[in-house]
Coordinates of C-alpha atoms (C1' of nucleotides) in Angstrom, one line a residue:
Chain A
M1 CA 15.0 -17.0 19.6
P2 CA 13.6 -19.4 17.1
M3 CA 17.0 -20.2 15.5
Q4 CA 19.7 -22.6 16.5
E5 CA 22.8 -23.5 14.5
M6 CA 23.9 -27.1 14.3
Q7 CA 26.4 -29.4 12.7
I8 CA 25.4 -31.5 9.8
A9 CA 27.8 -33.5 7.7
H10 CA 28.8 -32.1 4.4
H11 CA 27.0 -34.6 2.2
D12 CA 23.7 -34.2 4.1
C13 CA 23.0 -31.1 2.2
G14 CA 22.8 -32.8 -1.2
D15 CA 19.7 -31.0 -2.4
C16 CA 21.1 -27.5 -1.9
P17 CA 20.1 -25.5 -5.0
I18 CA 23.6 -24.1 -5.1
R19 CA 24.8 -27.7 -5.8
H20 CA 28.1 -27.8 -3.9
R21 CA 28.8 -31.1 -5.4
A22 CA 27.7 -30.3 -8.9
V23 CA 30.0 -27.3 -8.7
C24 CA 32.7 -29.5 -7.4
A25 CA 32.3 -32.0 -10.2
R26 CA 32.4 -29.3 -12.9
C27 CA 34.6 -26.4 -11.6
E28 CA 37.7 -25.5 -10.0
A29 CA 38.2 -26.8 -6.4
D30 CA 38.4 -23.4 -4.9
E31 CA 34.8 -22.7 -5.8
L32 CA 33.6 -25.7 -3.9
T33 CA 35.8 -24.7 -1.0
A34 CA 34.5 -21.1 -0.9
L35 CA 30.8 -22.4 -0.8
E36 CA 31.6 -25.1 1.7
Q37 CA 33.4 -22.7 4.0
M38 CA 30.6 -20.3 4.1
K39 CA 27.6 -22.4 4.6
Y40 CA 26.0 -23.2 8.0
Y41 CA 22.8 -24.8 9.2
R42 CA 19.8 -23.6 11.0
S43 CA 17.0 -25.6 12.3
Y44 CA 13.4 -24.7 13.3
Q45 CA 10.6 -26.5 15.0
A46 CA 7.2 -26.9 13.3
G47 CA 5.3 -23.7 13.7
Q48 CA 8.3 -21.4 14.4
T49 CA 8.6 -18.2 12.4
V50 CA 11.8 -18.1 10.4
I51 CA 11.5 -14.5 9.6
W52 CA 8.9 -11.7 9.5
S53 CA 8.1 -9.6 6.6
G54 CA 10.1 -6.3 6.9
D55 CA 12.8 -7.8 9.1
R56 CA 16.5 -7.4 8.2
M57 CA 17.5 -10.6 6.4
D58 CA 21.3 -11.1 6.2
F59 CA 21.3 -14.5 4.7
V60 CA 20.0 -16.6 1.9
A61 CA 19.3 -20.3 2.3
S62 CA 18.0 -23.5 0.9
V63 CA 15.6 -26.0 2.4
V64 CA 17.4 -29.2 3.3
T65 CA 14.5 -31.1 5.1
G66 CA 11.0 -30.0 6.1
I67 CA 8.5 -27.4 4.7
A68 CA 8.4 -23.6 5.0
T69 CA 5.8 -21.2 3.7
L70 CA 5.8 -17.6 2.5
T71 CA 2.7 -15.7 3.4
Q72 CA 1.5 -12.1 2.9
T73 CA -1.0 -10.6 5.5
M74 CA -3.3 -7.7 5.0
E75 CA -3.8 -5.2 8.0
D76 CA -7.2 -6.7 8.8
G77 CA -5.7 -10.2 9.0
R78 CA -6.6 -11.7 5.6
R79 CA -3.7 -14.0 4.7
Q80 CA -2.5 -15.4 1.5
M81 CA 0.3 -17.9 1.0
V82 CA 2.5 -16.9 -1.9
G83 CA 5.3 -19.5 -1.7
L84 CA 5.7 -23.1 -0.6
L85 CA 9.2 -24.1 0.0
L86 CA 10.1 -27.8 -0.2
P87 CA 13.4 -29.5 0.1
S88 CA 15.9 -28.0 -2.4
D89 CA 13.9 -24.8 -2.7
F90 CA 15.7 -21.4 -2.2
L91 CA 14.9 -18.6 0.1
G92 CA 16.0 -15.1 -0.1
R93 CA 16.9 -12.5 -2.7
P94 CA 20.4 -11.3 -3.5
G95 CA 20.3 -7.6 -3.6
R96 CA 17.6 -7.1 -1.0
T97 CA 18.2 -6.4 2.6
T98 CA 14.8 -7.0 4.2
A99 CA 12.3 -9.9 3.9
A100 CA 9.3 -9.2 1.8
Y101 CA 7.1 -12.1 3.3
D102 CA 6.5 -13.9 6.5
V103 CA 8.4 -17.2 6.4
T104 CA 7.2 -20.0 8.7
A105 CA 8.3 -23.6 9.2
T106 CA 5.2 -25.7 8.9
T107 CA 7.1 -28.9 9.8
D108 CA 10.4 -29.3 11.5
L109 CA 12.8 -27.5 9.1
V110 CA 16.5 -27.5 8.5
M111 CA 18.0 -24.9 6.2
C112 CA 21.4 -24.6 4.7
C113 CA 22.4 -20.9 5.0
F114 CA 24.9 -18.5 3.5
R115 CA 25.5 -15.0 4.8
K116 CA 24.3 -12.7 2.1
K117 CA 27.2 -10.5 1.5
P118 CA 29.8 -13.1 0.9
F119 CA 27.3 -15.1 -1.1
E120 CA 26.7 -12.2 -3.4
D121 CA 30.5 -11.6 -3.8
L122 CA 30.7 -15.3 -4.7
M123 CA 27.9 -15.0 -7.1
L124 CA 29.6 -12.1 -9.0
A125 CA 32.8 -14.3 -9.1
T126 CA 31.1 -17.5 -10.1
P127 CA 28.7 -17.2 -13.0
H128 CA 27.5 -20.8 -12.6
I129 CA 25.7 -19.7 -9.3
G130 CA 23.8 -16.9 -10.8
Q131 CA 22.8 -19.1 -13.8
R132 CA 21.5 -21.8 -11.5
L133 CA 19.6 -19.1 -9.4
L134 CA 18.2 -17.7 -12.6
E135 CA 16.9 -21.0 -13.7
M136 CA 15.3 -21.7 -10.3
T137 CA 13.7 -18.3 -10.1
L138 CA 12.2 -18.8 -13.6
D139 CA 10.7 -22.1 -12.4
E140 CA 9.3 -20.4 -9.4
L141 CA 7.8 -17.8 -11.6
D142 CA 6.1 -20.5 -13.7
A143 CA 4.8 -22.0 -10.6
A144 CA 3.4 -18.7 -9.4
R145 CA 1.6 -18.2 -12.7
E146 CA -0.1 -21.6 -12.5
W147 CA -1.0 -20.7 -9.0
M148 CA -2.5 -17.4 -10.3
L149 CA -4.8 -19.3 -12.7
L150 CA -5.8 -21.5 -9.7
L151 CA -6.6 -18.5 -7.6
G152 CA -8.5 -16.6 -10.2
R153 CA -10.4 -19.1 -12.1
K154 CA -10.7 -22.4 -10.4
T155 CA -13.6 -23.7 -8.3
A156 CA -13.1 -24.8 -4.7
R157 CA -13.1 -28.4 -5.8
E158 CA -10.6 -27.8 -8.5
K159 CA -8.3 -25.8 -6.2
I160 CA -8.3 -28.7 -3.7
A161 CA -7.7 -31.3 -6.3
S162 CA -4.9 -29.1 -7.8
L163 CA -3.2 -28.7 -4.5
I164 CA -3.2 -32.4 -3.7
A165 CA -1.8 -33.1 -7.2
I166 CA 1.0 -30.5 -6.7
I167 CA 1.9 -32.0 -3.3
A168 CA 1.8 -35.6 -4.7
R169 CA 3.9 -34.7 -7.6
R170 CA 6.5 -33.0 -5.6
D171 CA 6.5 -35.8 -3.0
A172 CA 7.0 -38.3 -5.8
T173 CA 9.8 -36.2 -7.3
L174 CA 11.6 -35.8 -4.1
R175 CA 11.5 -39.6 -3.5
L176 CA 12.4 -40.3 -7.1
K177 CA 9.3 -42.6 -7.3
A178 CA 7.6 -43.4 -10.5
P179 CA 4.6 -41.0 -10.8
K180 CA 2.2 -43.7 -12.0
G181 CA 0.3 -46.2 -9.9
A182 CA -1.3 -45.4 -6.5
L183 CA 0.5 -42.5 -4.8
V184 CA 0.6 -42.5 -1.0
F185 CA 1.8 -39.6 1.2
D186 CA 1.0 -37.3 4.1
L187 CA -0.4 -33.8 3.6
P188 CA 2.2 -31.5 5.1
L189 CA -0.3 -28.7 5.7
T190 CA -3.2 -28.1 8.1
R191 CA -6.6 -27.3 6.7
E192 CA -6.0 -23.6 7.5
E193 CA -2.7 -23.6 5.7
M194 CA -4.3 -25.2 2.6
A195 CA -7.0 -22.5 2.8
D196 CA -4.3 -19.8 2.9
Y197 CA -2.7 -21.5 -0.1
L198 CA -5.9 -21.6 -2.1
G199 CA -7.6 -18.4 -1.2
L200 CA -10.5 -20.3 0.6
T201 CA -11.7 -20.7 4.2
L202 CA -10.7 -23.6 6.2
E203 CA -14.4 -24.9 6.3
T204 CA -14.6 -24.9 2.5
V205 CA -11.3 -26.9 2.4
S206 CA -12.7 -29.4 4.8
R207 CA -16.0 -29.8 2.9
Q208 CA -14.2 -30.3 -0.4
I209 CA -11.8 -32.8 0.9
S210 CA -14.8 -34.7 2.3
A211 CA -16.5 -34.4 -1.1
L212 CA -13.4 -35.8 -3.0
K213 CA -13.1 -38.6 -0.4
R214 CA -16.8 -39.4 -0.9
D215 CA -16.5 -39.5 -4.6
G216 CA -13.4 -41.8 -4.4
V217 CA -11.1 -39.4 -6.0
I218 CA -8.8 -39.6 -2.9
V219 CA -8.7 -42.1 0.0
L220 CA -8.1 -40.6 3.4
D221 CA -6.7 -42.5 6.5
G222 CA -7.0 -40.2 9.4
K223 CA -6.8 -36.5 8.6
R224 CA -3.5 -36.4 6.9
H225 CA -2.6 -39.6 5.1
V226 CA -3.7 -39.7 1.6
T227 CA -3.9 -42.4 -1.2
I228 CA -4.5 -41.4 -4.8
P229 CA -5.9 -44.5 -6.6
D230 CA -5.9 -42.7 -10.0
F231 CA -3.7 -39.8 -10.6
D232 CA -5.2 -38.9 -14.0
R233 CA -8.7 -38.8 -12.3
L234 CA -7.3 -36.3 -9.8
L235 CA -5.9 -34.2 -12.6
E236 CA -9.3 -34.2 -14.4
E237 CA -10.8 -32.9 -11.2
A238 CA -8.1 -30.3 -10.9
G239 CA -9.1 -29.0 -14.3
D240 CA -5.6 -29.2 -15.7
D241 CA -5.0 -30.4 -19.2
S242 CA -3.7 -34.0 -19.3
D243 CA -0.2 -34.2 -18.0
G244 CA -0.4 -31.1 -15.8
G245 CA 3.4 -30.7 -16.0
M246 CA 4.4 -33.9 -14.3
P247 CA 8.2 -33.9 -14.6
G248 CA 10.0 -36.9 -15.9
Chain B
M1 CA 1.4 -13.7 -40.4
P2 CA 1.0 -11.3 -37.5
M3 CA 4.6 -10.3 -37.5
Q4 CA 6.6 -7.8 -39.6
E5 CA 10.2 -6.7 -39.1
M6 CA 11.1 -3.1 -39.3
Q7 CA 13.9 -0.6 -38.9
I8 CA 14.3 1.5 -35.8
A9 CA 17.3 3.6 -35.0
H10 CA 19.6 2.2 -32.4
H11 CA 18.7 4.8 -29.7
D12 CA 15.0 4.2 -30.0
C13 CA 15.5 1.1 -28.0
G14 CA 16.6 2.7 -24.8
D15 CA 14.3 0.9 -22.5
C16 CA 15.5 -2.6 -23.5
P17 CA 16.1 -4.5 -20.3
I18 CA 19.4 -5.7 -21.6
R19 CA 20.4 -2.1 -21.6
H20 CA 22.6 -1.9 -24.7
R21 CA 23.8 1.6 -23.7
A22 CA 24.3 0.8 -20.1
V23 CA 26.4 -2.1 -21.1
C24 CA 28.3 0.1 -23.5
A25 CA 29.0 2.6 -20.7
R26 CA 30.3 0.1 -18.3
C27 CA 31.8 -2.7 -20.4
E28 CA 34.0 -3.5 -23.3
A29 CA 32.9 -2.3 -26.6
D30 CA 32.6 -5.8 -28.1
E31 CA 29.8 -6.7 -25.8
L32 CA 27.7 -3.8 -27.0
T33 CA 28.6 -4.7 -30.6
A34 CA 27.5 -8.3 -30.1
L35 CA 24.1 -7.2 -28.7
E36 CA 23.6 -4.5 -31.3
Q37 CA 24.4 -6.8 -34.0
M38 CA 21.9 -9.5 -33.1
K39 CA 18.9 -7.4 -32.2
Y40 CA 16.0 -6.8 -34.6
Y41 CA 12.5 -5.3 -34.2
R42 CA 9.0 -6.7 -34.7
S43 CA 5.8 -4.8 -34.6
Y44 CA 2.3 -6.0 -34.0
Q45 CA -1.1 -4.3 -34.1
A46 CA -3.5 -4.1 -31.3
G47 CA -5.3 -7.4 -30.8
Q48 CA -2.7 -9.5 -32.6
T49 CA -1.4 -12.6 -31.1
V50 CA 2.3 -12.6 -30.7
I51 CA 2.6 -16.3 -29.8
W52 CA 0.3 -19.1 -28.8
S53 CA 1.0 -21.3 -25.8
G54 CA 2.9 -24.4 -26.9
D55 CA 4.2 -22.8 -30.0
R56 CA 8.0 -23.0 -30.9
M57 CA 9.6 -19.8 -29.7
D58 CA 13.1 -19.1 -31.1
F59 CA 13.5 -15.6 -29.8
V60 CA 13.5 -13.5 -26.6
A61 CA 12.5 -10.0 -26.6
S62 CA 11.7 -6.8 -24.7
V63 CA 8.9 -4.4 -25.0
V64 CA 9.8 -1.1 -26.7
T65 CA 6.5 0.5 -26.9
G66 CA 2.9 -0.7 -26.3
I67 CA 1.5 -3.4 -24.0
A68 CA 1.3 -7.1 -24.3
T69 CA -0.4 -9.7 -22.0
L70 CA 0.4 -13.3 -21.0
T71 CA -2.7 -15.4 -20.5
Q72 CA -3.5 -19.0 -19.6
T73 CA -6.7 -20.6 -20.8
M74 CA -8.4 -23.7 -19.5
E75 CA -10.1 -26.1 -21.9
D76 CA -13.6 -24.8 -21.1
G77 CA -12.5 -21.2 -22.0
R78 CA -11.9 -19.7 -18.6
R79 CA -9.0 -17.3 -18.9
Q80 CA -6.5 -15.8 -16.4
M81 CA -4.0 -13.2 -17.3
V82 CA -0.6 -14.1 -15.7
G83 CA 1.6 -11.3 -17.0
L84 CA 1.3 -7.8 -18.2
L85 CA 4.3 -6.6 -20.1
L86 CA 4.9 -2.8 -20.3
P87 CA 7.7 -1.0 -22.0
S88 CA 11.2 -2.3 -20.8
D89 CA 9.6 -5.8 -19.7
F90 CA 11.2 -8.9 -20.9
L91 CA 9.5 -11.8 -22.8
G92 CA 10.8 -15.4 -23.1
R93 CA 12.8 -17.8 -21.1
P94 CA 16.4 -18.8 -21.9
G95 CA 16.5 -22.6 -21.9
R96 CA 12.9 -23.2 -23.0
T97 CA 12.0 -23.9 -26.5
T98 CA 8.2 -23.5 -26.4
A99 CA 5.9 -20.6 -25.2
A100 CA 4.2 -21.5 -22.0
Y101 CA 1.5 -18.8 -22.3
D102 CA -0.5 -17.0 -25.0
V103 CA 1.1 -13.7 -25.7
T104 CA -1.2 -10.9 -27.1
A105 CA -0.6 -7.3 -28.1
T106 CA -3.4 -5.3 -26.4
T107 CA -2.2 -2.1 -28.0
D108 CA 0.0 -1.5 -31.0
L109 CA 3.3 -3.0 -29.9
V110 CA 7.0 -2.9 -30.8
M111 CA 9.4 -5.4 -29.4
C112 CA 13.2 -5.7 -29.6
C113 CA 14.1 -9.2 -30.3
F114 CA 17.1 -11.4 -30.2
R115 CA 17.3 -14.9 -31.6
K116 CA 17.4 -17.3 -28.7
K117 CA 20.5 -19.4 -29.4
P118 CA 23.0 -16.6 -30.0
F119 CA 21.4 -14.6 -27.1
E120 CA 22.1 -17.7 -24.7
D121 CA 25.5 -18.0 -26.0
L122 CA 26.1 -14.3 -25.2
M123 CA 24.5 -14.7 -21.8
L124 CA 27.1 -17.4 -21.0
A125 CA 29.9 -15.2 -22.2
T126 CA 28.6 -12.1 -20.6
P127 CA 27.6 -12.5 -16.9
H128 CA 26.1 -9.0 -16.7
I129 CA 23.3 -10.1 -18.9
G130 CA 22.4 -12.9 -16.8
Q131 CA 22.6 -10.9 -13.7
R132 CA 20.3 -8.2 -15.1
L133 CA 17.9 -11.0 -16.1
L134 CA 17.9 -12.6 -12.7
E135 CA 17.1 -9.1 -11.1
M136 CA 14.3 -8.7 -13.6
T137 CA 12.9 -12.1 -12.9
L138 CA 13.0 -11.6 -9.2
D139 CA 11.1 -8.4 -9.7
E140 CA 8.5 -10.2 -11.8
L141 CA 8.2 -12.9 -9.0
D142 CA 7.5 -10.3 -6.5
A143 CA 4.9 -8.8 -8.7
A144 CA 3.3 -12.2 -9.3
R145 CA 3.1 -12.6 -5.5
E146 CA 1.4 -9.3 -5.0
W147 CA -1.0 -10.4 -7.7
M148 CA -1.6 -13.7 -5.8
L149 CA -2.7 -11.8 -2.7
L150 CA -5.0 -9.7 -4.9
L151 CA -6.5 -12.9 -6.6
G152 CA -6.9 -14.9 -3.5
R153 CA -8.0 -12.4 -0.8
K154 CA -9.2 -9.1 -2.1
T155 CA -12.8 -8.0 -2.8
A156 CA -13.9 -6.9 -6.3
R157 CA -13.6 -3.3 -5.2
E158 CA -10.1 -3.7 -3.9
K159 CA -9.1 -5.6 -7.0
I160 CA -10.2 -2.8 -9.3
A161 CA -8.6 -0.1 -7.1
S162 CA -5.4 -2.1 -7.0
L163 CA -5.2 -2.5 -10.7
I164 CA -5.7 1.2 -11.4
A165 CA -3.1 2.0 -8.7
I166 CA -0.6 -0.5 -10.5
I167 CA -1.2 1.0 -13.9
A168 CA -1.0 4.6 -12.6
R169 CA 2.2 3.8 -10.8
R170 CA 3.8 2.2 -13.8
D171 CA 2.6 4.9 -16.2
A172 CA 4.1 7.6 -13.7
T173 CA 7.4 5.7 -13.7
L174 CA 7.6 5.3 -17.4
R175 CA 7.0 9.0 -17.9
L176 CA 9.3 9.9 -14.9
K177 CA 6.6 11.9 -13.4
A178 CA 6.4 12.7 -9.8
P179 CA 3.9 10.3 -8.2
K180 CA 2.2 12.8 -6.0
G181 CA -0.6 15.1 -7.1
A182 CA -3.4 14.3 -9.6
L183 CA -2.4 11.4 -11.9
V184 CA -4.0 11.3 -15.3
F185 CA -3.7 8.5 -17.8
D186 CA -5.6 6.3 -20.1
L187 CA -6.5 2.6 -19.1
P188 CA -4.7 0.4 -21.7
L189 CA -7.0 -2.5 -21.1
T190 CA -10.6 -3.2 -22.0
R191 CA -13.1 -4.2 -19.3
E192 CA -12.7 -7.8 -20.3
E193 CA -9.0 -7.7 -20.1
M194 CA -9.2 -6.2 -16.7
A195 CA -11.5 -8.9 -15.7
D196 CA -9.0 -11.5 -17.0
Y197 CA -6.3 -9.8 -15.0
L198 CA -8.4 -9.7 -11.8
G199 CA -10.3 -13.0 -11.8
L200 CA -13.6 -11.3 -12.2
T201 CA -16.3 -11.0 -14.9
L202 CA -16.5 -7.9 -17.1
E203 CA -19.8 -7.0 -15.7
T204 CA -18.3 -6.9 -12.1
V205 CA -15.4 -4.8 -13.4
S206 CA -17.9 -2.4 -14.9
R207 CA -20.0 -2.2 -11.8
Q208 CA -17.0 -1.5 -9.5
I209 CA -15.5 1.1 -11.8
S210 CA -18.8 2.8 -11.7
A211 CA -18.9 2.6 -8.0
L212 CA -15.4 4.0 -7.5
K213 CA -16.4 6.8 -9.9
R214 CA -19.6 7.5 -7.9
D215 CA -17.7 7.6 -4.7
G216 CA -15.1 10.1 -6.2
V217 CA -12.0 7.7 -5.8
I218 CA -11.5 8.1 -9.5
V219 CA -12.8 10.6 -12.2
L220 CA -13.7 9.1 -15.6
D221 CA -13.7 11.0 -18.8
G222 CA -15.1 8.7 -21.3
K223 CA -14.5 5.0 -20.7
R224 CA -10.8 5.0 -20.6
H225 CA -9.4 8.3 -19.5
V226 CA -8.9 8.4 -15.7
T227 CA -7.8 11.1 -13.3
I228 CA -6.9 10.1 -9.7
P229 CA -7.4 13.1 -7.4
D230 CA -5.9 11.4 -4.4
F231 CA -3.5 8.5 -4.7
D232 CA -3.5 7.6 -1.1
R233 CA -7.2 7.3 -1.0
L234 CA -7.0 4.9 -3.9
L235 CA -4.3 2.9 -2.1
E236 CA -6.7 2.7 0.9
E237 CA -9.4 1.3 -1.4
A238 CA -6.9 -1.2 -2.7
G239 CA -6.3 -2.5 0.8
D240 CA -2.6 -2.0 0.4
D241 CA -0.5 -0.7 3.3
S242 CA 0.4 3.0 3.0
D243 CA 3.1 3.3 0.2
G244 CA 2.1 0.2 -1.8
G245 CA 5.6 -0.2 -3.2
M246 CA 5.8 3.0 -5.1
P247 CA 9.2 3.2 -6.4
G248 CA 11.3 6.3 -6.0
Chain C
dC1 C1' -9.3 -42.3 33.7
dT2 C1' -10.6 -37.2 32.7
dT3 C1' -9.6 -32.7 31.1
dC4 C1' -7.8 -29.6 27.9
dC5 C1' -6.3 -28.1 23.5
dT6 C1' -5.8 -28.0 18.7
dG7 C1' -7.4 -29.3 14.5
dT8 C1' -11.3 -30.8 12.0
dT9 C1' -16.1 -31.8 10.5
dT10 C1' -20.7 -30.6 9.6
dG11 C1' -24.9 -27.9 9.6
dA12 C1' -27.7 -23.4 8.8
dT13 C1' -27.8 -19.2 6.9
dC14 C1' -26.1 -15.1 4.3
dT15 C1' -24.0 -12.5 0.5
dG16 C1' -20.6 -11.0 -3.0
dG17 C1' -20.0 -11.7 -7.3
dG18 C1' -21.6 -14.7 -11.3
dT19 C1' -25.0 -15.3 -14.9
dC20 C1' -28.5 -14.0 -18.1
dA21 C1' -30.6 -10.4 -20.4
dA22 C1' -31.6 -5.8 -22.3
dG23 C1' -30.0 -1.5 -23.9
dG24 C1' -26.6 2.5 -24.7
dC25 C1' -22.6 4.8 -26.9
dT26 C1' -18.9 5.0 -30.5
dT27 C1' -16.7 3.9 -34.4
dT28 C1' -16.6 2.0 -39.1
dG29 C1' -18.5 1.0 -43.3
dC30 C1' -21.8 1.6 -46.9
Chain D
dG1 C1' -27.9 9.4 -43.6
dC2 C1' -28.4 4.1 -41.7
dA3 C1' -26.7 -0.4 -40.2
dA4 C1' -23.5 -3.3 -37.9
dA5 C1' -20.1 -4.4 -34.7
dG6 C1' -17.5 -3.5 -30.5
dC7 C1' -17.4 -2.2 -26.1
dC8 C1' -19.7 -0.8 -22.0
dT9 C1' -23.5 -0.2 -18.5
dT10 C1' -27.3 -1.6 -15.8
dG11 C1' -30.9 -4.6 -13.9
dA12 C1' -32.8 -9.0 -12.0
dC13 C1' -31.9 -13.2 -10.2
dC14 C1' -29.0 -17.1 -8.5
dC15 C1' -25.6 -19.9 -6.3
dA16 C1' -20.7 -21.1 -4.7
dG17 C1' -18.4 -20.2 -1.1
dA18 C1' -18.2 -17.2 3.3
dT19 C1' -19.8 -16.8 7.8
dC20 C1' -21.7 -18.2 12.2
dA21 C1' -22.2 -21.9 15.3
dA22 C1' -21.9 -26.4 17.3
dA23 C1' -19.9 -30.7 18.0
dC24 C1' -16.2 -34.2 17.3
dA25 C1' -11.5 -36.6 17.4
dG26 C1' -7.2 -37.6 19.0
dG27 C1' -3.1 -36.5 21.5
dA28 C1' -0.9 -34.6 25.8
dA29 C1' -1.0 -33.5 30.6
dG30 C1' -2.5 -34.5 35.0

DNA sequence: CTTCCTGTTTGATCTGGGTCAAGGCTTTGC
DNA sequence: GCAAAGCCTTGACCCAGATCAAACAGGAAG
């Protein structure tokens, strides 16, 4: 069994999309209590499968720490990643009983879970939660559409540059760092996972990363540790228009 | 100005995602009244642009009849379609003031519109609407993810077969026809639009359609009129697992 | 230390789909 | 009727990225 439940202090779950504490600040106390009472935690080790496509899924969850991926696989084994869940991202769909995608922990992962039925009941009773979920789903849809442009029309080099920019941006946002200046972070994905994200082979990913390194767009220390000397240069390579949607 | 307002009888808008009449049947009368009072219609001719990416967008809408597309364009002109709006689909995002994509009418198009601000107010007051919108957005997200698998991992032939299957399925659903037996319909997209949908060139689209026709997977009468003698065969060619998500 | 294992890099070759180019088929307008 | 404009098809050729293959790097186990 890949799953184990564990104890985490209330405030450790600050990035939950359901925003326990935000609800607490704005709403009646019993809403907070209801959410707090039904939440629990699960942790997974890097590489573990959280759930298989088609399996019964009786919970919804949000990522507290670590990274998970959603992937689709064709019968002959071709794989395409269709979602990348970073801390604060939401997993699961109210109103659906089975998982539509394989969900895998690519790093050690802690999720804050809610059993689906009581969560759905609470959603009906608490419009804030549904509104927040709508907002998050619309953001995911926008991300999916940017991803579609990448998959359909970008070159291998542009795809790699785009992915590195996306990870750098989310990393900076999570740490509340200023987006300008040299960005430094670790790639949380293997070459093969990047290939699954980008619709490429792992060899092409490796070659294009080497090319970006040779051209000075990125600086690599080992295989994972990346420094970006000039973020605008990276965005140019990604084929994005100037700001590329950098938040803040 | 590409837009003109027009009068349509109340019941002509039966496919509005907001479901005036469903709301009417289930809810208090004043909810229905509020929606009915704020709705209005716009019609566009085939080829007209509904709105450009980045433009101010002060309304949300749903397609009543016709087809619209959402596309993203890179500076050098590469285009990728990221959404295909058929009757009953929703356009616009509560909480955003500018359009994120180019929206184009590919056939003559009638949309049922609501000014954004009063619609948002009504959403806050009427949880049903937000819940319905969440449900629709989640469906769109699922469609986007299936589309990502297509763009990232399918061959040109599979992409064409998939698109034809998607159109056939939606066409059958709209007309409430049984999905089995020979399906007959018109392709609502030009070869170039299909190419933008699939991340291909129009020449490749043309060649692959010819190949599917030669192999008897589809029967073409003229350039647009398609008959599908065996839907399961088409799904095999599309690389989808058996049912391919056919609703009903 | 050596061996194994997993992830990665790099090279050689192949090929699906892009690019460039030439016509063909309808519809519209004169 | 003819001409022009769209849209579509088909052919010839090319190249970005896939495939096949070999070797490398670093960590874990013995």
